[in-house]
Amino acid sequence: MAGQTTLSRFVGKADLVKQGAEGRVYRAQFLGKPTIVKERFRKRYRHPVLDEKLTHRRTVQEVRSILRCRRAGISAPVVYFVDYTSHCIFMEEIAGSSTVRDHIVSTQQANSCKELELQQLAERIGRILAKMHDEDVIHGDLTTSNMLLRCSSQDTESDLVLIDFGLSYISSLPEDKGVDLYVLEKAFLSSHPNTNVLFEKLLQSYTKSSKKSPAVIKKLDEVRLRGRKRSMVG
Amino acid sequence: MQSILCFFFPATMTVVIGFEGSANKIGVGIIRDGEVLSNPRRTYITPPGQGFMPSDTARHHRAVILTVLKEALEEAGLKPADIDCVAYTKGPGMGAPLVTVAIVARTVAQLWGKPLLGVNHCIGHIEMGRLITKASNPTVLYVSGGNTQVIAYSERRYRIFGETIDIAVGNCLDRFARVIKISNDPSPGYNIEQMAKTGTQYVELPYTVKGMDVSFSGILSYIEEAANKMLSSGQCTAADLCFSLQETVFAMLVEITERAMAHCSSQEVLIVGGVGCNLRLQEMMGVMCEERGAKLFATDDRFCIDNGAMIAQAGWEMFQSGQVTELEDSWITQRYRTDEVEVTWRD
């Protein structure tokens, strides 16, 4: 109980960065390190039983998937500390980073010949996602807002960091991987109009990078046709 | 630009009549510059345990459409000569009912010598919601028997950020109602909502959110399989199941709406579509909005449920921006996605 109050006092002193869909995000110093605290607070619109189940499961899944990714050499924030009572994750702050979403938007607005640079970025995303899926990590919420670009030293290319693993889980099924890509495709094309070529590059590089990709891409094609009101020929 | 528009559309008011019949409702509504003059509607209601079939629904629409049309004109106090444009639902929806309504719209347009306008049904819902609630640029949750989409406007399209990857939420509720033989009068969803109020026990059901997308088919299969077993063993009541189903599927809808809002940095939500008049869904969405400092906009059953005025309103916007549909292009389509329409009437 004492730990609980120390924790809530700590979070109370931290700066609220934003309220995402999953919870509140704070910036603080933890053991002298710049830290992001993600607090999954109680969602009052949900039934308490459902809320507790989802919140607990997602905190566990987020930490588990981050660790699995990092072990495989995929960049994700370092987890410093987890509190399962208050559903708080303390993790590394990715300093000097911007979201891929902002990066694409600003590059497009700049309107200079950066098309090639964006294509290289799309290919890099494809490679990293292929690696993640080869580790059987399904992200569950792939959007360009959930990928960060960390600027490193001048000469090397910036590091791509995956974040927000709250909806992630472990699965080796091509179906789950196909849906993961489908979710990204929809978020990508609705957030960035007229970028079909860019997403096509992403998928091509995904296909090249993973041995298991043929089955996943086949599922992706299937999922696209599923459901109602899809445009179809014939 | 302004002067050219004024040349085509002098300062008189524009009156649009809208025909809607893409599912089991048939409605004719008249709109004059944002004012709903009339909006009568009939619903094809099937016995408990049954859904509505396309051919029977079309037969129902054929039998009543002229009566509804006459009501719409009388209630508005207008003659056909006062109408400026005839709008009808081009799709999406069930083929046979869509054809029936399109034929009547085409016929009256030619009889009266007025231009025709084919309207996307989903766009009709969005524009009607915007008109009634005055929401300026909301994230839209469109939930009905045939559709489940989270939509936001950008660059001349209503873009779909999230949607169901299988069946619509209303379809899930309707088919659950058939399993436990809940009445379809006035609608299965309404009766589930009323029964849910007396439910107390929360039965755990599958919860499937994939990013900004949702899936309902697994929940439906689960509850179809489990419902009668649980009811006959006295493990829970029908009211408990209604309650648990609503709590689960609505929590999923609120969650993907919140995710889309966070993704698009939006502070407004508009709920449209037949399921949108469910007060429990509105209440849950309201709580979420409060937590984020956002604003909720919703309408009641007159405008949430399919109606003619929504087609008239979207038609009015399109007509004002200079669109008409030529007779040879006045076909219908069962598949017509929200993001296929170029929005010529918004910046």
JSON list of C-alpha atoms in Angstrom, two decimals, chain B residues 126-136 138 268-272 295-300 303:
[
{"chain": "B", "resi": 126, "resn": "ILE", "atom": "CA", "xyz": [-23.14, 11.65, -42.11]},
{"chain": "B", "resi": 127, "resn": "GLU", "atom": "CA", "xyz": [-24.62, 14.78, -43.70]},
{"chain": "B", "resi": 128, "resn": "MET", "atom": "CA", "xyz": [-27.91, 14.38, -41.81]},
{"chain": "B", "resi": 129, "resn": "GLY", "atom": "CA", "xyz": [-26.01, 14.01, -38.54]},
{"chain": "B", "resi": 130, "resn": "ARG", "atom": "CA", "xyz": [-23.96, 17.11, -39.30]},
{"chain": "B", "resi": 131, "resn": "LEU", "atom": "CA", "xyz": [-27.08, 19.10, -40.18]},
{"chain": "B", "resi": 132, "resn": "ILE", "atom": "CA", "xyz": [-29.04, 18.14, -37.05]},
{"chain": "B", "resi": 133, "resn": "THR", "atom": "CA", "xyz": [-26.19, 18.37, -34.51]},
{"chain": "B", "resi": 134, "resn": "LYS", "atom": "CA", "xyz": [-24.19, 21.20, -36.13]},
{"chain": "B", "resi": 135, "resn": "ALA", "atom": "CA", "xyz": [-20.99, 19.22, -35.52]},
{"chain": "B", "resi": 136, "resn": "SER", "atom": "CA", "xyz": [-18.39, 20.87, -37.73]},
{"chain": "B", "resi": 138, "resn": "PRO", "atom": "CA", "xyz": [-16.38, 15.23, -36.18]},
{"chain": "B", "resi": 268, "resn": "GLU", "atom": "CA", "xyz": [-15.67, 15.74, -31.70]},
{"chain": "B", "resi": 269, "resn": "VAL", "atom": "CA", "xyz": [-17.62, 12.52, -32.15]},
{"chain": "B", "resi": 270, "resn": "LEU", "atom": "CA", "xyz": [-20.80, 12.08, -34.14]},
{"chain": "B", "resi": 271, "resn": "ILE", "atom": "CA", "xyz": [-22.76, 8.83, -33.91]},
{"chain": "B", "resi": 272, "resn": "VAL", "atom": "CA", "xyz": [-25.00, 7.99, -36.86]},
{"chain": "B", "resi": 295, "resn": "LYS", "atom": "CA", "xyz": [-17.72, 16.62, -27.40]},
{"chain": "B", "resi": 296, "resn": "LEU", "atom": "CA", "xyz": [-20.37, 14.05, -28.34]},
{"chain": "B", "resi": 297, "resn": "PHE", "atom": "CA", "xyz": [-23.03, 14.63, -30.97]},
{"chain": "B", "resi": 298, "resn": "ALA", "atom": "CA", "xyz": [-25.89, 12.20, -31.53]},
{"chain": "B", "resi": 299, "resn": "THR", "atom": "CA", "xyz": [-29.41, 12.22, -32.90]},
{"chain": "B", "resi": 300, "resn": "ASP", "atom": "CA", "xyz": [-32.56, 10.30, -32.05]},
{"chain": "B", "resi": 303, "resn": "PHE", "atom": "CA", "xyz": [-32.71, 10.78, -38.04]}
]
